[in-house]
XYZ file of C-alpha atoms in Angstrom:
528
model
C 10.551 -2.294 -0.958
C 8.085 -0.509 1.613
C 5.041 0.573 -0.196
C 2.957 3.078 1.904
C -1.020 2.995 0.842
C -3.862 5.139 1.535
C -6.500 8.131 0.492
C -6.011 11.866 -0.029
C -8.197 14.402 -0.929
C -11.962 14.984 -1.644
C -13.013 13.432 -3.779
C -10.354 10.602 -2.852
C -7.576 9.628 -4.853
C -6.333 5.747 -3.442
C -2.160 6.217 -3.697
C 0.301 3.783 -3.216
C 3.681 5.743 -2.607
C 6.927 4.016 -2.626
C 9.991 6.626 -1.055
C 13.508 5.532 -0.058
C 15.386 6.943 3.275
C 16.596 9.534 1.207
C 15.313 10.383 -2.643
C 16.530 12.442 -5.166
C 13.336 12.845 -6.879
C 9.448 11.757 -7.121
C 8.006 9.805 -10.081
C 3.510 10.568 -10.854
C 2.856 6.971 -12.726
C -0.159 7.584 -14.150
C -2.450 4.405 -14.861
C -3.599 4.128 -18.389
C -7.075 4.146 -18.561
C -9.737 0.969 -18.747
C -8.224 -2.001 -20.320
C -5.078 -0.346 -20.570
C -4.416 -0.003 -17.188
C -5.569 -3.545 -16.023
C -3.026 -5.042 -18.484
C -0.297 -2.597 -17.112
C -0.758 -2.790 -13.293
C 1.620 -5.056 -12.685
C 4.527 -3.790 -15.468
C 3.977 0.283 -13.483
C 4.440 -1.438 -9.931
C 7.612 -2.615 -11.540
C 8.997 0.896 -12.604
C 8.030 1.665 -8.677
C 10.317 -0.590 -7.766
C 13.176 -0.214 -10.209
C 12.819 3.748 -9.457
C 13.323 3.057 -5.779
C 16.088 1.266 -6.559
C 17.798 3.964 -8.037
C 17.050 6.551 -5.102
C 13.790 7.988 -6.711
C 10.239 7.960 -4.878
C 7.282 7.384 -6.956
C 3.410 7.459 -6.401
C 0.946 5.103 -8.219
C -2.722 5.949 -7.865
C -6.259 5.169 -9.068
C -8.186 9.032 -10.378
C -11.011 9.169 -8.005
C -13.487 7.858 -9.839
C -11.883 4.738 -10.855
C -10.960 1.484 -9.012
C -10.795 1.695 -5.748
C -10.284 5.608 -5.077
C -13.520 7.490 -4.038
C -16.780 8.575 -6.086
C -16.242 11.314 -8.360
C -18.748 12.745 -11.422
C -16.328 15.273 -12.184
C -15.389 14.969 -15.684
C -11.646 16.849 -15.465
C -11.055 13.871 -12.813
C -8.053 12.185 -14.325
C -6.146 15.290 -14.484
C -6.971 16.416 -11.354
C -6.532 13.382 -9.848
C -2.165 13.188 -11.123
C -1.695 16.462 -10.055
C -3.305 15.371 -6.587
C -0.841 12.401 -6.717
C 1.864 14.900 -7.511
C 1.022 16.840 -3.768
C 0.889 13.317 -1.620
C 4.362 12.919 -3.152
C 5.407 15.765 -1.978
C 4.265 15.344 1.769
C 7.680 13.278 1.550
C 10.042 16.028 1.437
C 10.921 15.564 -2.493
C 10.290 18.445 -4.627
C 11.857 17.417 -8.131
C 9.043 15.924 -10.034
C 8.907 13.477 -13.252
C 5.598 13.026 -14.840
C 4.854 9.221 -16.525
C 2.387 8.658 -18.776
C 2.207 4.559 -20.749
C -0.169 4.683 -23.485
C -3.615 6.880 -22.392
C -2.181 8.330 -19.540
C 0.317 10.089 -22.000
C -1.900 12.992 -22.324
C -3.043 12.971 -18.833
C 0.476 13.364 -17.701
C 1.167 16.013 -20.277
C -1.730 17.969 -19.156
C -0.739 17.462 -15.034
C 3.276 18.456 -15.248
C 4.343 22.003 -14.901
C 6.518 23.863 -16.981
C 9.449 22.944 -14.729
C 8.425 19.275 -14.404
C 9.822 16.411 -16.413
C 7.671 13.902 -18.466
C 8.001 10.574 -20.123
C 5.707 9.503 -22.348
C 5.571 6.233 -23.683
C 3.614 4.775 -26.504
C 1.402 8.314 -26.728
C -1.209 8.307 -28.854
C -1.932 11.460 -31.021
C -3.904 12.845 -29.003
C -6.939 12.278 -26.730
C -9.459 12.372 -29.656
C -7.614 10.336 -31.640
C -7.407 7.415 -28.299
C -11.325 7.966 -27.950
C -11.666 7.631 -31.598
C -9.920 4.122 -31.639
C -11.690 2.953 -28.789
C -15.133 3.558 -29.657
C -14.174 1.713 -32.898
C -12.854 -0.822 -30.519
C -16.026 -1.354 -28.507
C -18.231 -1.026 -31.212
C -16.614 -4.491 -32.341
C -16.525 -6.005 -29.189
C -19.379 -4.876 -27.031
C -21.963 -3.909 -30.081
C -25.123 -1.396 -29.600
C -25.771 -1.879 -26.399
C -22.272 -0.207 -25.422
C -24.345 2.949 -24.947
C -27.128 3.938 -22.277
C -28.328 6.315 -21.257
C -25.404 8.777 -23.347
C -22.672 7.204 -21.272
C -20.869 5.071 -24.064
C -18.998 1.957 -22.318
C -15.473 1.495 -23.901
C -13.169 -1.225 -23.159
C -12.903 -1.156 -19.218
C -14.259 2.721 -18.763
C -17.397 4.178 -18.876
C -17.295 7.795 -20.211
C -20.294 9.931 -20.390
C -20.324 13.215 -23.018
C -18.517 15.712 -20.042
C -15.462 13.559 -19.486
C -15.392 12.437 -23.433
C -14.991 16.113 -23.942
C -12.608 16.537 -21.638
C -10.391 13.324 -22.565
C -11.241 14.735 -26.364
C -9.972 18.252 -25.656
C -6.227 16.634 -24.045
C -3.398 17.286 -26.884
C -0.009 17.499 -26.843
C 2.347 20.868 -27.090
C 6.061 21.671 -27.624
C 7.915 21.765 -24.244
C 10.962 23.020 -22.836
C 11.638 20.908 -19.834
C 13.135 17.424 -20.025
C 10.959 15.095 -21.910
C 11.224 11.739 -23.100
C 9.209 9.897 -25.791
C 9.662 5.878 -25.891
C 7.820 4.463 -29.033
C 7.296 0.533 -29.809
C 9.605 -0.138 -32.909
C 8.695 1.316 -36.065
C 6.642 4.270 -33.623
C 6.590 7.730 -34.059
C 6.162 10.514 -31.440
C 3.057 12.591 -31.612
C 3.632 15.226 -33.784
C 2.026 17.790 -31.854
C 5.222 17.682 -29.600
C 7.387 19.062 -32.413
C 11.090 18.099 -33.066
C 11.525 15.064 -30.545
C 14.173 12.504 -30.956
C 12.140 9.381 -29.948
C 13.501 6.371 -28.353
C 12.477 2.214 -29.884
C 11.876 0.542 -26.670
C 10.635 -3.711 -27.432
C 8.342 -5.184 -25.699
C 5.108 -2.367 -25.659
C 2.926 -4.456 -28.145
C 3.393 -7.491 -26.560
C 2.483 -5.691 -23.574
C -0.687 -3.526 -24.406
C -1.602 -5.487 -27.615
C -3.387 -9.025 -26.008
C -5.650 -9.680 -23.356
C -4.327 -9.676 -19.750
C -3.504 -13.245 -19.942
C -1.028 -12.405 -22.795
C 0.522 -9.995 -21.612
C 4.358 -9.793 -20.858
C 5.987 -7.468 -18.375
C 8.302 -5.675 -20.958
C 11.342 -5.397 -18.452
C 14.216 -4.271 -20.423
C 11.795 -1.467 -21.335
C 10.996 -0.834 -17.671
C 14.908 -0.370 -17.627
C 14.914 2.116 -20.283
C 12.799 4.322 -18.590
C 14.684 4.650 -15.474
C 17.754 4.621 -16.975
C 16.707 8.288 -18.576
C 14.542 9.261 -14.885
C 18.066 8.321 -13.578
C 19.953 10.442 -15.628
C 17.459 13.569 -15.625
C 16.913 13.504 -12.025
C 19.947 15.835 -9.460
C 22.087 13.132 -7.721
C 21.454 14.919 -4.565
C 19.062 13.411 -2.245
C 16.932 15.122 0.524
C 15.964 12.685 3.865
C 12.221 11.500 3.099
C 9.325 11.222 5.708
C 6.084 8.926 5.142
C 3.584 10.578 3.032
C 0.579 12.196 4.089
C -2.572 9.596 3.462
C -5.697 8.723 5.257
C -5.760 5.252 6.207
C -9.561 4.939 6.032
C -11.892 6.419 3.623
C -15.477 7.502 4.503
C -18.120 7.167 1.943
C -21.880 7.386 2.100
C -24.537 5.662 4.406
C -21.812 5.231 7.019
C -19.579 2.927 5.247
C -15.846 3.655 5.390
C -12.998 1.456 3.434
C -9.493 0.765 5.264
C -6.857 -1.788 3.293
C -5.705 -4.299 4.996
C -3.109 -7.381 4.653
C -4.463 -10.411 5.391
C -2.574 -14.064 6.172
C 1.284 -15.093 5.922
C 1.417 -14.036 1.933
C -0.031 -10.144 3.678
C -2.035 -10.438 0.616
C -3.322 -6.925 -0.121
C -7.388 -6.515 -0.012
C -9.840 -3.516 0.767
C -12.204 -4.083 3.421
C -15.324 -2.048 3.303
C -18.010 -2.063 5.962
C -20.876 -0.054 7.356
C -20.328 1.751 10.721
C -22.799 -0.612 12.628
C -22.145 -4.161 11.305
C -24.813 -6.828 12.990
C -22.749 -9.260 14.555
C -24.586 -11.709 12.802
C -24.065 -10.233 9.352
C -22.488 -12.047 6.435
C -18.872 -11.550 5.139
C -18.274 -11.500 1.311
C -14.710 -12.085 -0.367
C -14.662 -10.916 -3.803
C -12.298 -12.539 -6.087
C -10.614 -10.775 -9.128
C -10.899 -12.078 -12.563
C -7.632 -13.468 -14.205
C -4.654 -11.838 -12.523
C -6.375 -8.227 -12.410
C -6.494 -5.580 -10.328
C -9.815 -3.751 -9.455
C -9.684 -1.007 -12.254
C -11.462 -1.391 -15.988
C -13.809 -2.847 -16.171
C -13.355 -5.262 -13.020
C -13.785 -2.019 -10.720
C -17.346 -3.265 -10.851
C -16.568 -5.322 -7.613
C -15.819 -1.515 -5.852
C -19.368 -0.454 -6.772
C -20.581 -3.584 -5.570
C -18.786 -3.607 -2.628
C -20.085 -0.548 -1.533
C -23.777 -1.648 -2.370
C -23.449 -4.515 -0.112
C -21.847 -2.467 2.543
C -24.977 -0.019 2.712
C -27.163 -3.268 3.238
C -25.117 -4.484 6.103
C -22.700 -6.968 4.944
C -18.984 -6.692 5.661
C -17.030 -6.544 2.310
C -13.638 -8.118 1.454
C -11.894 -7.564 -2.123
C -8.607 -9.290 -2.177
C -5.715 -9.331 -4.462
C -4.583 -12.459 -4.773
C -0.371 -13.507 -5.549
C 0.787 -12.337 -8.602
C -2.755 -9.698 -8.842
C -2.618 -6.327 -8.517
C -0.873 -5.236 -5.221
C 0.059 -8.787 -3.979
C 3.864 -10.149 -3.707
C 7.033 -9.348 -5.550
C 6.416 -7.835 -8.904
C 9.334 -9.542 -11.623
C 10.124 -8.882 -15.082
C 8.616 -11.478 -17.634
C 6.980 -12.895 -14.528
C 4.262 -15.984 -15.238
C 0.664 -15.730 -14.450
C -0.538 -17.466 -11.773
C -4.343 -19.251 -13.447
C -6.448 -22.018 -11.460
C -2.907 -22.672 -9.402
C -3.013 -24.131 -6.087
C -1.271 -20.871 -4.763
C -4.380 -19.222 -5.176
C -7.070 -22.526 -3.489
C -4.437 -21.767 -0.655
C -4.556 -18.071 -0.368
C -7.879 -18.377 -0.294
C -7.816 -20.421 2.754
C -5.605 -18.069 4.396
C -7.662 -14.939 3.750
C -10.739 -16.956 4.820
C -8.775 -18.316 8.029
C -7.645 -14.766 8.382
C -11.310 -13.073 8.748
C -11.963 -15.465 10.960
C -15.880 -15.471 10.031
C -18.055 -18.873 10.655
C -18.970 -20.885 7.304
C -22.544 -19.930 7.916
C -22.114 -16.588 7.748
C -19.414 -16.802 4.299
C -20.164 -15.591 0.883
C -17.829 -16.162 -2.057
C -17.951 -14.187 -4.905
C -15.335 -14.404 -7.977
C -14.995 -13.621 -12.156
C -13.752 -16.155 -14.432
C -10.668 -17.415 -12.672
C -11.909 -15.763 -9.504
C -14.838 -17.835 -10.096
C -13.031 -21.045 -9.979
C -11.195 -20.100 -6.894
C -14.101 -19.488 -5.316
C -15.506 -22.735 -6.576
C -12.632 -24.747 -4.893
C -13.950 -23.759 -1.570
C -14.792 -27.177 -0.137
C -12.846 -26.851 3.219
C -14.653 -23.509 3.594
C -18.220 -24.347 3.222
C -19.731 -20.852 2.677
C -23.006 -20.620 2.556
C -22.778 -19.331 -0.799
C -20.582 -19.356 -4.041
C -21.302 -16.743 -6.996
C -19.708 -17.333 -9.974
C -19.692 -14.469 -12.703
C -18.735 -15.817 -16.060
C -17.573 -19.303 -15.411
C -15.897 -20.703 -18.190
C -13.383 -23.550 -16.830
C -14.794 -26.381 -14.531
C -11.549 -28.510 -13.872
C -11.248 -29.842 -10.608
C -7.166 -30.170 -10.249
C -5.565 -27.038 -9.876
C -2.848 -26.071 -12.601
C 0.942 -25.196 -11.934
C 1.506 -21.583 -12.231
C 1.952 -20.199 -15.546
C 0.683 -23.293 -16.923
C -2.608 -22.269 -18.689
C -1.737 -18.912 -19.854
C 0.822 -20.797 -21.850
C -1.685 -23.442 -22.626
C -4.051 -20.486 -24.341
C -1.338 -18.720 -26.048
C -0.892 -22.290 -27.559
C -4.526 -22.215 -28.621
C -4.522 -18.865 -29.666
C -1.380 -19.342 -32.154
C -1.550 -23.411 -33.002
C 1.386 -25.031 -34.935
C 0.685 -26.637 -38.552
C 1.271 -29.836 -36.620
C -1.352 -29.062 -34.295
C -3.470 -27.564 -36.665
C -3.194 -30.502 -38.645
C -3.957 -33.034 -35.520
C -7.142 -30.860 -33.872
C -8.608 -30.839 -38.101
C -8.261 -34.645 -37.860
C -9.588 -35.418 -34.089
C -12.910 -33.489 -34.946
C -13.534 -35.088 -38.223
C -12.879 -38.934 -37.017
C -14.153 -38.864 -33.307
C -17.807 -38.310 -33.028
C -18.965 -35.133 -31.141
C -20.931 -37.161 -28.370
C -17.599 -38.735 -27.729
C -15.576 -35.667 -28.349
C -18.143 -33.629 -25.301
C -17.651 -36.460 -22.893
C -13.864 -36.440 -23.554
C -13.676 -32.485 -22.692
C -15.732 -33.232 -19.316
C -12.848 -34.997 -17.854
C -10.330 -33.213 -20.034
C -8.811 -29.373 -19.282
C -12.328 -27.929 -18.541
C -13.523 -30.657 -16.425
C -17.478 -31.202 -15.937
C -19.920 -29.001 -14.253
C -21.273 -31.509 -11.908
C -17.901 -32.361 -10.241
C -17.147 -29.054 -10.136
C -20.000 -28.427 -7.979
C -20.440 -31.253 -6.191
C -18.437 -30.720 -3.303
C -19.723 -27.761 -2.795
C -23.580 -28.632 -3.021
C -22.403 -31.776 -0.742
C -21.449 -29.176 2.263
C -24.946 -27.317 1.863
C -23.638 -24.253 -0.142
C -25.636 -22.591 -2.859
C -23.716 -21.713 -5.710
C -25.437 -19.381 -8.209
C -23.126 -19.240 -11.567
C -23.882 -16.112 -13.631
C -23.164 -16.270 -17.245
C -23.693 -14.336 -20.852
C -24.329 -16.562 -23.917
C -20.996 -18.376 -24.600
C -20.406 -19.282 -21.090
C -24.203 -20.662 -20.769
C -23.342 -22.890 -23.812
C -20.163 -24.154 -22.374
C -21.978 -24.692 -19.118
C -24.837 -26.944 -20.642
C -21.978 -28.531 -22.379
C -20.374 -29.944 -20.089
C -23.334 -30.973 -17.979
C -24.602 -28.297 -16.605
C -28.388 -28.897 -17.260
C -27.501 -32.223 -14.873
C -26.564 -30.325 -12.203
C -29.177 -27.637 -12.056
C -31.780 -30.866 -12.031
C -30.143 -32.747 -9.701
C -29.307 -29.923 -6.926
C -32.316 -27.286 -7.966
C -33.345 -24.963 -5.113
C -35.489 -25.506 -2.230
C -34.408 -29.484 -2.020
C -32.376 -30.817 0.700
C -28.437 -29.530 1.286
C -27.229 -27.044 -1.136
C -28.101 -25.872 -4.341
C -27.217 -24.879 -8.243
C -28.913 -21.674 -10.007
C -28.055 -20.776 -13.358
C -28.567 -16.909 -14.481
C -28.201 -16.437 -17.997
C -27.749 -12.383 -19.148
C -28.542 -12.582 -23.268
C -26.822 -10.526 -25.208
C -23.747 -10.054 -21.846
C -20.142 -10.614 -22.318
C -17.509 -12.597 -20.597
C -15.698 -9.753 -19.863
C -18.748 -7.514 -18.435
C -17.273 -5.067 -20.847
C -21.123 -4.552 -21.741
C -23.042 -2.531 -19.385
C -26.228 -4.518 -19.757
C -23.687 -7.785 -17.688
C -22.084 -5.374 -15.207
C -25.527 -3.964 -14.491
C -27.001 -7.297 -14.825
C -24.123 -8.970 -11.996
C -24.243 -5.747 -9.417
C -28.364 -6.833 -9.074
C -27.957 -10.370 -9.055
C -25.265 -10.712 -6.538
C -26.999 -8.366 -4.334
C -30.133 -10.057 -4.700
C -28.512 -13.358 -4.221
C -26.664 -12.173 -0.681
C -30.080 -10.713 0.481
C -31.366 -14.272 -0.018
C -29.018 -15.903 2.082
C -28.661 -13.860 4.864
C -31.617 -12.292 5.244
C -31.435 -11.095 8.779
C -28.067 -8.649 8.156
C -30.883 -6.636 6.026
């Protein structure tokens, strides 16, 4: 599979288009939005695939706006933005279009296609209103008051102020004449807006959408589905295809301009961004993804903060590591790849690959990221940031390993109900914390010790429950024994009350952009 990335338009739309030699149509998959379209990244670069496959070109693509596409206010962005993504794919000489919408990019694709243009939809919800409606309940729950500032509510992975909710609100369904396909987990029904539509059961859409990114499952016989009726509605003639049209570097503000770029022997996918006149002796920052996500949700805080640092001189990597976002083969049912050795070594392959000296190094991850970035001992960087730490170990696990691990957690057996009810009422707690130091989550001054050893600062950012699991596993040691302004390297705790793991809250995201810039400033002073 060749996948051909880039920019188009103003404001800039980031597309990745996928086009055989010869194509009998063009597939818009539009991304979900927030949450939704972290969890589905992988399962949509799937269909790509699968579509090419069958002779059909497709375009994927972040609205500008969003992840790692260009700045955009404009609150009729998402539509905009697909039928954008429907013009790149036409640069390529195919002229049949199929619209696909998954979940809240339903209505977005119903709004973009033309009368003449197919659409799938799959999993719609009623309507825009009623998708805002459930997430606002959503965030409410998870995020609390401080979800809103300023009038821009934060929802789960997507900020929305009262323009675009209007907008999203306003997005219903109609009747159509043109082919159109409705899948529907089991037990679904259609929107009824669309009138007398035969839906289709496909399995696998809750256990999909319905977890945390960790949980979820590439639904692949569902993937099939879908191409199986793009294959049938599509003309079996093909026309000869050219590359698309896309810019290959994207020019922002203050100079700074963004190219992608594949970096060591895995061509792991990243986006470098970088200010026109980089000092020679300016510092180079990798930022890591949390989990295996790609930048959009609410983990498209690392674009904003990317571009911060850019505008103060620092050279800015953002990497997807294997199994993340635009990195390696894409499988059905594939296993996530969590505190694995594959990623300690792509790390030292996109490090070796920049080819930047130690001194000059900043490493910057989110949960998982954050332990990758903590296993940087050959590296030395000069310094480690690590946004919502919350697993110290210091072996690496085998892929797949702890995902299934925390979905054993998550859904314990009687038995193991029954043993965990016994271990905490017959083994003392004292015991029971100094067992968990050495046990899965490991112990916060091994974890940082090799680290602090090579003289690198490592600054670990966390909202309450990580701060309690920190001190827990003997954190308040290590911030004593390695505290600033002593010999070799040091430990810095920043607790954000009130923050979430996620940095679904505004008050973290806000909270990390600062700190992180603050914290580079520090270190290399002279690139400011």
């Amino acid at each position: 599979m060749t996948t051909h990335h880039g920019w188009s338009g103003l404001p800039a739309i980031r597309a990745a288009v996928q086009v055989p030699p010869s194509a009998r149509a063009g597939v818009v998959i539009c991304p979900p939005l927030g949450q939704e379209g972290v969890i589905a990244y992988r399962t949509l670069r799937l269909l790509a695939d699968r579509l090419e496959a069958r002779g059909v070109g497709s375009v994927r693509y972040d609205p500008s706006g969003r992840g790692d596409s260009g700045p955009d206010a404009d609150p009729d962005a998402q539509v905009r933005s697909a039928v954008r993504a429907a013009a790149v794919l036409r640069t390529t000489g195919v002229s049949r279009i199929v619209f696909v919408g998954l979940a809240s990019s339903a209505f977005v694709a119903a709004a973009a296609a033309r009368d003449e243009d197919a659409l799938v939809l799959w999993d719609a919800p009623e309507s825009g209103r009623a998708w805002l409606r459930r997430q606002r309940a959503l965030a409410s729950i998870t995020i609390g008051p401080s979800r809103v500032v300023d009038d821009v509510q934060s929802l789960i992975g997507i900020d929305v102020d009262p323009a675009e909710a209007a907008v999203l609100s306003a997005l219903r369904f109609a009747p159509r004449t043109a082919a159109t396909a409705v899948f529907v987990r089991p037990g679904g029904r259609p929107p009824k807006a669309l009138g007398d539509v035969q839906p289709v059961e496909v399995p696998g859409t809750a256990e999909l959408l319905d977890g945390t990114s960790i949980h979820a499952r590439i639904p692949s016989d569902a993937v099939d589905r879908v191409v199986s009726w793009i294959d049938e509605h599509v003309p079996a003639a093909t026309v000869r295809t050219r590359p698309p049209v896309l810019d290959t570097v994207v020019d922002l503000d203050h100079g700074v301009a963004e190219r992608i770029v594949h970096l060591g022997p895995e061509a792991l996918f990243a986006v470098e961004t970088a200010p026109a006149r980089s000092a020679d002796d300016g510092p180079v920052v990798v930022l890591h993804n949390g989990a295996a996500e790609h930048r959009v949700g609410a983990t498209d805080y690392q674009v904003t903060l990317a571009r911060a640092l850019a505008r103060e001189g620092a050279r800015v990597v953002r990497v997807d590591r294997r199994g993340t976002g635009e990195s390696s083969v894409v499988c059905g049912q594939e296993r996530d790849h969590l505190f694995a050795q594959e990623w300690i070594d792509d790390q030292s392959e996109i490090v070796a690959a920049l080819g930047v000296p130690a001194d000059r190094l900043a490493l910057v991850g989110m949960c998982a990221g954050a332990w990758v970035a903590g296993r940087a001992r050959a590296e030395a960087p000069r310094l480690v940031v690590q946004i919502s730490p919350n697993d110290y170990r210091r072996r690496p696990a085998a892929p797949g390993s702890y995902s299934d691990a925390v979905r054993a957690v998550d859904s314990p057996s009687p038995a193991r109900l029954w043993l965990r009810e016994r271990y905490n009422a017959l083994v003392p707690e004292e015991l029971r914390a100094r067992i968990a130091r050495r046990d899965r989550a490991g112990g916060v001054v091994e974890h940082v010790r090799p680290l602090v050893t090579n003289g690198t600062d490592v600054v670990l950012i966390t909202a309450d429950e990580d701060a309690e699991l920190f001190h827990r596993l003997g954190g308040g040691t290590a911030l004593r024994r390695w505290a600033p302004g002593g010999p070799g390297g040091s430990v810095a705790l920043v607790h954000v009350p009130g923050g979430d793991h996620s940095l679904f809250s505004p008050t973290m995201r806000a909270a990390v952009l600062a700190e992180v810039r603050s914290r580079v400033a520090a270190a290399f002073p002279v690139h400011a």
